[in-house]
Amino acid sequence: MSFAFALWMLLQGLSLLGVLNYWRHLPVDRQEEAPEGVVLLLSVRDDWDGGAALIARLKAQTARFRLVIATSGGCAAAEALAAREGGWVQVVRAGVADDEGQKVHKLRAALRALRPEDRWLVFVDADILPPARLVGRLLFPLVRGKADIVTGYRLLLPEARVGAALVGAVEMQLATLPRAASATMPWGGAMALTREVAERLDLDAALAGRLSDDMAIGLAGWRGKLRLRPVRDLLVACPLEGAGAFGFGVRQYRHIVTNSGGMWGIAALVVAVQAFGWVWALGWGGWSAVALGYGAALARVLVRRRIVAAVVEPGQAGVAGRSLWWDLLAPFAVCWAHLGMQVVAVCSSRIRWGGFDYWVKRGKVVRMERVG
């Protein structure tokens, strides 16, 4: 056995062990907490349609909360929802930002509008399909004193198009990575922290001038040596359209590289090793190397199917499964697409998001323009 083949075998073994590690550590007893004083912060664009499916799922949560919807000031659907729901919904009108991300601007306004009794802060995105346990599961580590910041992660539900499924496959690699309890980054689509932690971080100041809320909060938490804890069974379903799917992946990595070049470098190195490993296997490794790669890919697919089936609804699992076909039929393409996103991301500091172009340096917005 050649040295190169041995390295390839080690690489495939480690990638499989990583997915097995995630599956092994999925919580069996999914405990929840439902304390008083929970507030859920939701930032929406002014053209938001009211999110009927999202609101229905939020009403079905096992833990009770007050809903704060942050808008730029012209969201008719949010105003109508507040009028219809009474005291359960509060609308915060933030205005339009000119020196920071619109989402960050709205969240800062929502934080300033908190009431004295708001003790537990939950952040969600408008495009998620949250399970009924979402809020309770996010709160459990906080209430039990096991974490300072708690996070879930997205599980993409790609549209039935080839490009969307490929981006979903790339994201599936990230979603099922092993997660250390104190060495993770939060995801702003499903995240929770206490009011005390928000004040300790001076969250309003930490977010000021930023574009990415989760990167800003995560890096502030790391600097403050806080305990960031993932909830592994909270892979939250998020639909992904085919149009702009690759751009979505690039934007995620551009958020990373414009906030922490070192974090991007580590991620790129890991993916590059896999990507160039496939180049060697297909070009020089022979059938045995290709068979090994495909065998490991098949094993990862089987384990990921179990993970997905365990954490989302059956209908969602079927849609998420579209991403697994890429890893089964062309695992090399998933690695190459992943590396391509990372390379494209580092080529510019411009991020197009929510109707604006932002130029970002060291996490701060240095210039912005409305699109169109």
Short mmCIF file of C-alpha atoms in Angstrom, two decimals:
data_model
loop_
_atom_site.label_atom_id
_atom_site.label_comp_id
_atom_site.label_asym_id
_atom_site.label_seq_id
_atom_site.Cartn_x
_atom_site.Cartn_y
_atom_site.Cartn_z
CA MET A 1 0.00 0.00 0.00
CA SER A 2 1.46 3.36 -1.05
CA PHE A 3 1.88 6.31 1.28
CA ALA A 4 -0.62 8.36 -0.76
CA PHE A 5 -3.24 5.60 -0.54
CA ALA A 6 -2.70 5.34 3.21
CA LEU A 7 -3.26 9.09 3.57
CA TRP A 8 -6.40 8.84 1.43
CA MET A 9 -7.69 6.02 3.61
CA LEU A 10 -6.97 8.06 6.74
CA LEU A 11 -8.74 11.09 5.29
CA GLN A 12 -11.85 9.12 4.36
CA GLY A 13 -11.87 7.40 7.72
CA LEU A 14 -11.68 10.69 9.59
CA SER A 15 -14.52 12.18 7.53
CA LEU A 16 -16.72 9.18 8.31
CA LEU A 17 -15.79 9.23 12.01
CA GLY A 18 -16.79 12.89 12.17
CA VAL A 19 -20.32 12.14 10.94
CA LEU A 20 -20.56 9.10 13.23
CA ASN A 21 -19.51 11.31 16.13
CA TYR A 22 -22.37 13.70 15.40
CA TRP A 23 -24.87 10.84 15.22
CA ARG A 24 -23.55 9.27 18.42
CA HIS A 25 -23.97 12.52 20.35
CA LEU A 26 -27.52 13.28 19.23
CA PRO A 27 -29.51 13.79 22.45
CA VAL A 28 -31.94 11.00 23.23
CA ASP A 29 -33.68 12.74 26.11
CA ARG A 30 -34.51 16.10 24.54
CA GLN A 31 -35.21 18.08 27.65
CA GLU A 32 -36.80 21.52 27.48
CA GLU A 33 -37.36 24.47 29.78
CA ALA A 34 -40.16 27.03 29.76
CA PRO A 35 -39.26 29.86 32.15
CA GLU A 36 -41.09 33.16 32.47
CA GLY A 37 -39.70 36.26 30.78
CA VAL A 38 -38.83 34.82 27.36
CA VAL A 39 -38.75 37.20 24.40
CA LEU A 40 -38.25 36.09 20.80
CA LEU A 41 -36.59 38.60 18.45
CA LEU A 42 -37.44 38.41 14.75
CA SER A 43 -36.03 40.79 12.13
CA VAL A 44 -38.06 41.09 8.92
CA ARG A 45 -37.87 43.12 5.72
CA ASP A 46 -40.59 45.61 4.97
CA ASP A 47 -41.87 43.41 2.14
CA TRP A 48 -42.40 40.49 4.54
CA ASP A 49 -45.65 38.69 3.78
CA GLY A 50 -46.54 37.93 7.37
CA GLY A 51 -44.99 34.45 7.40
CA ALA A 52 -48.18 32.49 8.06
CA ALA A 53 -46.32 29.17 8.29
CA LEU A 54 -43.66 30.63 10.60
CA ILE A 55 -46.21 32.28 12.91
CA ALA A 56 -48.23 29.06 13.12
CA ARG A 57 -45.10 27.16 14.11
CA LEU A 58 -44.15 29.81 16.67
CA LYS A 59 -47.60 29.57 18.24
CA ALA A 60 -47.12 25.81 18.50
CA GLN A 61 -43.94 26.16 20.60
CA THR A 62 -43.98 24.27 23.89
CA ALA A 63 -42.36 27.24 25.68
CA ARG A 64 -44.25 30.54 25.89
CA PHE A 65 -42.69 33.82 24.86
CA ARG A 66 -43.36 37.37 23.74
CA LEU A 67 -42.68 38.09 20.07
CA VAL A 68 -40.79 41.25 19.07
CA ILE A 69 -40.75 41.91 15.32
CA ALA A 70 -38.14 44.44 14.20
CA THR A 71 -38.82 46.24 10.91
CA SER A 72 -37.47 49.25 9.07
CA GLY A 73 -40.79 50.96 9.71
CA GLY A 74 -42.85 50.12 6.67
CA CYS A 75 -43.90 46.49 7.11
CA ALA A 76 -47.68 46.38 6.77
CA ALA A 77 -47.81 42.62 7.52
CA ALA A 78 -46.03 43.06 10.85
CA GLU A 79 -48.33 45.92 11.84
CA ALA A 80 -51.39 43.84 10.92
CA LEU A 81 -50.10 40.89 12.92
CA ALA A 82 -49.52 43.06 15.99
CA ALA A 83 -53.02 44.53 15.70
CA ARG A 84 -54.51 41.04 15.39
CA GLU A 85 -52.47 39.34 18.15
CA GLY A 86 -52.55 42.11 20.75
CA GLY A 87 -50.00 41.92 23.54
CA TRP A 88 -48.24 38.82 22.21
CA VAL A 89 -46.60 40.81 19.39
CA GLN A 90 -44.64 44.05 19.63
CA VAL A 91 -43.39 45.84 16.52
CA VAL A 92 -40.16 47.83 16.73
CA ARG A 93 -39.60 50.34 13.91
CA ALA A 94 -35.86 50.75 13.48
CA GLY A 95 -35.65 52.91 10.36
CA VAL A 96 -33.14 52.28 7.57
CA ALA A 97 -29.47 51.87 8.43
CA ASP A 98 -26.76 53.78 6.58
CA ASP A 99 -23.64 52.39 8.29
CA GLU A 100 -24.45 48.79 9.28
CA GLY A 101 -26.44 45.78 8.12
CA GLN A 102 -30.19 46.21 8.04
CA LYS A 103 -30.75 43.07 10.11
CA VAL A 104 -28.19 44.17 12.70
CA HIS A 105 -29.78 47.63 12.78
CA LYS A 106 -33.20 46.15 13.50
CA LEU A 107 -31.90 43.76 16.15
CA ARG A 108 -30.13 46.62 17.95
CA ALA A 109 -33.42 48.54 18.00
CA ALA A 110 -35.19 45.45 19.35
CA LEU A 111 -32.60 45.07 22.10
CA ARG A 112 -33.11 48.69 23.14
CA ALA A 113 -36.86 48.05 23.29
CA LEU A 114 -36.61 45.17 25.77
CA ARG A 115 -38.78 45.38 28.87
CA PRO A 116 -37.51 44.92 32.43
CA GLU A 117 -39.13 41.47 32.69
CA ASP A 118 -37.42 40.13 29.53
CA ARG A 119 -34.78 37.75 30.91
CA TRP A 120 -34.26 35.16 28.16
CA LEU A 121 -33.52 36.26 24.59
CA VAL A 122 -34.19 34.00 21.62
CA PHE A 123 -33.20 35.03 18.08
CA VAL A 124 -34.75 33.45 14.97
CA ASP A 125 -34.75 34.10 11.23
CA ALA A 126 -37.89 34.66 9.19
CA ASP A 127 -37.15 31.84 6.71
CA ILE A 128 -36.94 28.91 9.13
CA LEU A 129 -39.48 26.15 9.76
CA PRO A 130 -38.96 25.65 13.50
CA PRO A 131 -40.05 22.48 15.29
CA ALA A 132 -42.31 22.85 18.32
CA ARG A 133 -39.39 22.12 20.65
CA LEU A 134 -37.14 24.89 19.30
CA VAL A 135 -37.52 27.53 22.02
CA GLY A 136 -37.64 25.03 24.87
CA ARG A 137 -34.54 23.19 23.67
CA LEU A 138 -32.58 26.44 23.20
CA LEU A 139 -33.52 27.53 26.71
CA PHE A 140 -32.70 24.26 28.46
CA PRO A 141 -28.88 24.70 28.65
CA LEU A 142 -29.32 28.36 29.67
CA VAL A 143 -31.79 27.69 32.47
CA ARG A 144 -29.69 24.78 33.78
CA GLY A 145 -26.55 26.94 33.77
CA LYS A 146 -24.76 24.76 31.21
CA ALA A 147 -24.09 27.50 28.64
CA ASP A 148 -23.97 31.24 28.09
CA ILE A 149 -24.98 31.19 24.40
CA VAL A 150 -26.94 28.33 22.82
CA THR A 151 -27.38 27.67 19.12
CA GLY A 152 -28.96 25.38 16.59
CA TYR A 153 -27.95 25.18 12.95
CA ARG A 154 -29.71 25.19 9.60
CA LEU A 155 -30.62 22.13 7.56
CA LEU A 156 -31.31 23.21 4.00
CA LEU A 157 -34.38 21.93 2.17
CA PRO A 158 -33.26 22.42 -1.45
CA GLU A 159 -35.63 23.02 -4.29
CA ALA A 160 -35.82 20.13 -6.76
CA ARG A 161 -33.04 21.55 -8.90
CA VAL A 162 -29.51 20.24 -9.42
CA GLY A 163 -27.73 23.39 -8.22
CA ALA A 164 -29.81 23.75 -5.08
CA ALA A 165 -29.21 20.10 -4.16
CA LEU A 166 -25.46 20.55 -4.65
CA VAL A 167 -25.38 23.57 -2.33
CA GLY A 168 -27.50 21.56 0.11
CA ALA A 169 -24.89 18.79 -0.01
CA VAL A 170 -22.14 21.28 0.80
CA GLU A 171 -24.18 22.63 3.69
CA MET A 172 -24.90 19.08 4.88
CA GLN A 173 -21.14 18.64 5.35
CA LEU A 174 -21.13 21.63 7.69
CA ALA A 175 -24.37 20.75 9.47
CA THR A 176 -23.11 17.31 10.52
CA LEU A 177 -19.62 18.34 11.61
CA PRO A 178 -18.66 17.32 15.16
CA ARG A 179 -19.36 20.19 17.54
CA ALA A 180 -17.46 20.76 20.76
CA ALA A 181 -19.61 22.21 23.52
CA SER A 182 -17.34 25.22 24.01
CA ALA A 183 -15.84 25.66 20.53
CA THR A 184 -18.62 26.55 18.14
CA MET A 185 -20.04 29.60 16.41
CA PRO A 186 -23.68 30.54 16.89
CA TRP A 187 -26.16 30.67 14.04
CA GLY A 188 -28.43 33.70 14.13
CA GLY A 189 -31.36 31.69 12.73
CA ALA A 190 -31.87 29.88 16.05
CA MET A 191 -29.89 31.23 18.99
CA ALA A 192 -30.53 32.10 22.63
CA LEU A 193 -28.77 33.86 25.48
CA THR A 194 -29.71 35.47 28.75
CA ARG A 195 -30.31 39.17 29.29
CA GLU A 196 -27.38 39.11 31.71
CA VAL A 197 -25.03 37.77 29.02
CA ALA A 198 -26.29 40.35 26.52
CA GLU A 199 -25.48 43.11 29.00
CA ARG A 200 -22.11 41.59 29.86
CA LEU A 201 -21.19 41.56 26.17
CA ASP A 202 -22.70 45.02 25.69
CA LEU A 203 -24.47 43.45 22.76
CA ASP A 204 -25.71 46.71 21.30
CA ALA A 205 -22.12 47.97 21.04
CA ALA A 206 -20.83 44.59 19.84
CA LEU A 207 -23.30 44.67 16.94
CA ALA A 208 -22.81 48.34 16.05
CA GLY A 209 -21.51 48.83 12.52
CA ARG A 210 -21.55 45.09 11.76
CA LEU A 211 -23.16 43.15 8.96
CA SER A 212 -23.29 39.61 10.37
CA ASP A 213 -25.14 39.30 13.67
CA ASP A 214 -24.05 35.74 14.39
CA MET A 215 -20.38 36.38 13.61
CA ALA A 216 -20.41 39.50 15.79
CA ILE A 217 -22.08 37.71 18.71
CA GLY A 218 -19.94 34.59 18.30
CA LEU A 219 -16.63 36.45 18.20
CA ALA A 220 -17.67 38.61 21.15
CA GLY A 221 -18.52 35.43 23.03
CA TRP A 222 -15.16 33.90 22.22
CA ARG A 223 -13.32 37.01 23.33
CA GLY A 224 -15.36 37.02 26.54
CA LYS A 225 -14.53 33.31 27.09
CA LEU A 226 -18.23 32.46 27.22
CA ARG A 227 -19.58 28.93 26.87
CA LEU A 228 -21.14 28.53 23.41
CA ARG A 229 -23.14 25.34 23.27
CA PRO A 230 -24.71 23.67 20.22
CA VAL A 231 -27.98 21.77 20.51
CA ARG A 232 -27.27 18.94 18.09
CA ASP A 233 -30.87 17.89 17.54
CA LEU A 234 -31.79 21.42 16.46
CA LEU A 235 -30.93 21.20 12.78
CA VAL A 236 -33.67 23.62 11.72
CA ALA A 237 -35.29 23.26 8.32
CA CYS A 238 -34.67 26.18 5.92
CA PRO A 239 -35.97 26.17 2.32
CA LEU A 240 -33.39 26.90 -0.41
CA GLU A 241 -34.37 28.07 -3.89
CA GLY A 242 -32.31 27.05 -6.87
CA ALA A 243 -31.83 30.61 -8.11
CA GLY A 244 -28.94 32.14 -6.21
CA ALA A 245 -28.09 28.95 -4.33
CA PHE A 246 -24.36 29.13 -5.09
CA GLY A 247 -24.36 32.82 -4.16
CA PHE A 248 -25.89 31.88 -0.83
CA GLY A 249 -22.96 29.58 -0.11
CA VAL A 250 -20.43 32.20 -1.18
CA ARG A 251 -22.08 34.80 1.05
CA GLN A 252 -21.78 32.57 4.12
CA TYR A 253 -18.04 32.21 3.59
CA ARG A 254 -17.63 35.89 2.77
CA HIS A 255 -19.17 36.70 6.14
CA ILE A 256 -16.49 34.48 7.68
CA VAL A 257 -13.49 35.80 5.77
CA THR A 258 -14.44 39.46 6.33
CA ASN A 259 -14.67 38.79 10.08
CA SER A 260 -11.92 36.25 10.68
CA GLY A 261 -9.40 35.37 8.00
CA GLY A 262 -7.92 32.71 10.24
CA MET A 263 -11.25 30.92 10.60
CA TRP A 264 -11.71 30.98 6.83
CA GLY A 265 -8.16 29.68 6.35
CA ILE A 266 -8.70 26.68 8.59
CA ALA A 267 -11.98 25.82 6.87
CA ALA A 268 -10.44 26.22 3.42
CA LEU A 269 -7.47 24.01 4.31
CA VAL A 270 -9.73 21.18 5.50
CA VAL A 271 -11.89 21.34 2.38
CA ALA A 272 -8.88 21.72 0.05
CA VAL A 273 -7.31 18.53 1.39
CA GLN A 274 -10.50 16.61 0.57
CA ALA A 275 -10.91 18.31 -2.82
CA PHE A 276 -7.34 17.66 -3.97
CA GLY A 277 -7.52 14.17 -2.50
CA TRP A 278 -10.29 13.45 -4.98
CA VAL A 279 -8.17 14.88 -7.80
CA TRP A 280 -5.45 12.37 -6.88
CA ALA A 281 -7.91 9.48 -6.51
CA LEU A 282 -9.58 10.08 -9.88
CA GLY A 283 -6.38 10.90 -11.74
CA TRP A 284 -3.71 8.66 -10.25
CA GLY A 285 -5.13 6.60 -7.40
CA GLY A 286 -6.75 3.91 -9.52
CA TRP A 287 -9.98 2.00 -9.00
CA SER A 288 -9.11 1.05 -5.44
CA ALA A 289 -8.80 4.70 -4.38
CA VAL A 290 -12.02 5.64 -6.16
CA ALA A 291 -13.83 2.67 -4.60
CA LEU A 292 -12.58 3.66 -1.17
CA GLY A 293 -13.80 7.22 -1.65
CA TYR A 294 -17.20 6.09 -2.84
CA GLY A 295 -17.49 3.55 -0.04
CA ALA A 296 -16.80 6.19 2.57
CA ALA A 297 -19.30 8.51 0.85
CA LEU A 298 -21.98 5.81 0.94
CA ALA A 299 -21.34 5.23 4.64
CA ARG A 300 -21.61 8.98 5.33
CA VAL A 301 -24.88 9.13 3.39
CA LEU A 302 -26.37 6.31 5.45
CA VAL A 303 -25.37 7.96 8.72
CA ARG A 304 -26.58 11.40 7.61
CA ARG A 305 -29.93 9.88 6.61
CA ARG A 306 -30.30 8.66 10.16
CA ILE A 307 -29.34 12.05 11.56
CA VAL A 308 -31.79 13.90 9.33
CA ALA A 309 -34.61 11.46 10.07
CA ALA A 310 -33.99 11.91 13.79
CA VAL A 311 -34.10 15.71 13.90
CA VAL A 312 -36.70 16.95 11.39
CA GLU A 313 -40.23 16.07 10.33
CA PRO A 314 -40.66 13.18 7.84
CA GLY A 315 -41.69 15.47 4.98
CA GLN A 316 -38.71 17.72 5.62
CA ALA A 317 -36.37 14.73 5.79
CA GLY A 318 -37.45 13.68 2.30
CA VAL A 319 -36.66 17.12 0.87
CA ALA A 320 -33.34 17.38 2.74
CA GLY A 321 -32.47 13.95 1.33
CA ARG A 322 -32.11 15.51 -2.14
CA SER A 323 -28.73 16.77 -0.97
CA LEU A 324 -27.54 13.26 -0.13
CA TRP A 325 -27.77 12.12 -3.75
CA TRP A 326 -24.81 14.31 -4.66
CA ASP A 327 -22.63 12.74 -1.96
CA LEU A 328 -23.73 9.31 -3.17
CA LEU A 329 -23.28 9.83 -6.93
CA ALA A 330 -20.50 12.44 -7.12
CA PRO A 331 -18.85 13.07 -3.74
CA PHE A 332 -15.89 14.73 -5.48
CA ALA A 333 -18.23 17.38 -6.95
CA VAL A 334 -19.46 18.30 -3.46
CA CYS A 335 -15.87 18.87 -2.28
CA TRP A 336 -14.97 20.85 -5.40
CA ALA A 337 -18.10 23.02 -5.14
CA HIS A 338 -17.37 23.63 -1.47
CA LEU A 339 -13.82 24.74 -2.22
CA GLY A 340 -15.10 26.87 -5.09
CA MET A 341 -17.40 28.76 -2.75
CA GLN A 342 -14.54 29.42 -0.37
CA VAL A 343 -12.24 30.66 -3.15
CA VAL A 344 -14.88 32.95 -4.66
CA ALA A 345 -15.70 34.29 -1.19
CA VAL A 346 -12.16 35.49 -0.57
CA CYS A 347 -11.96 37.35 -3.88
CA SER A 348 -14.07 40.30 -2.74
CA SER A 349 -15.29 42.10 0.37
CA ARG A 350 -18.65 43.00 -1.20
CA ILE A 351 -21.68 41.19 0.19
CA ARG A 352 -25.09 41.54 -1.44
CA TRP A 353 -27.80 40.89 1.11
CA GLY A 354 -31.37 41.99 1.59
CA GLY A 355 -31.45 44.56 -1.19
CA PHE A 356 -28.14 46.24 -0.33
CA ASP A 357 -24.49 45.89 -1.34
CA TYR A 358 -22.12 46.06 1.63
CA TRP A 359 -18.35 46.36 1.64
CA VAL A 360 -17.00 44.87 4.84
CA LYS A 361 -13.59 45.07 6.49
CA ARG A 362 -12.78 43.30 9.77
CA GLY A 363 -16.47 42.71 10.31
CA LYS A 364 -17.42 46.39 9.96
CA VAL A 365 -19.45 47.91 7.15
CA VAL A 366 -17.24 50.50 5.47
CA ARG A 367 -19.55 51.29 2.57
CA MET A 368 -23.06 50.36 1.50
CA GLU A 369 -25.37 50.98 -1.46
CA ARG A 370 -28.98 50.10 -2.12
CA VAL A 371 -29.35 47.65 -5.03
CA GLY A 372 -31.49 48.85 -7.95
#
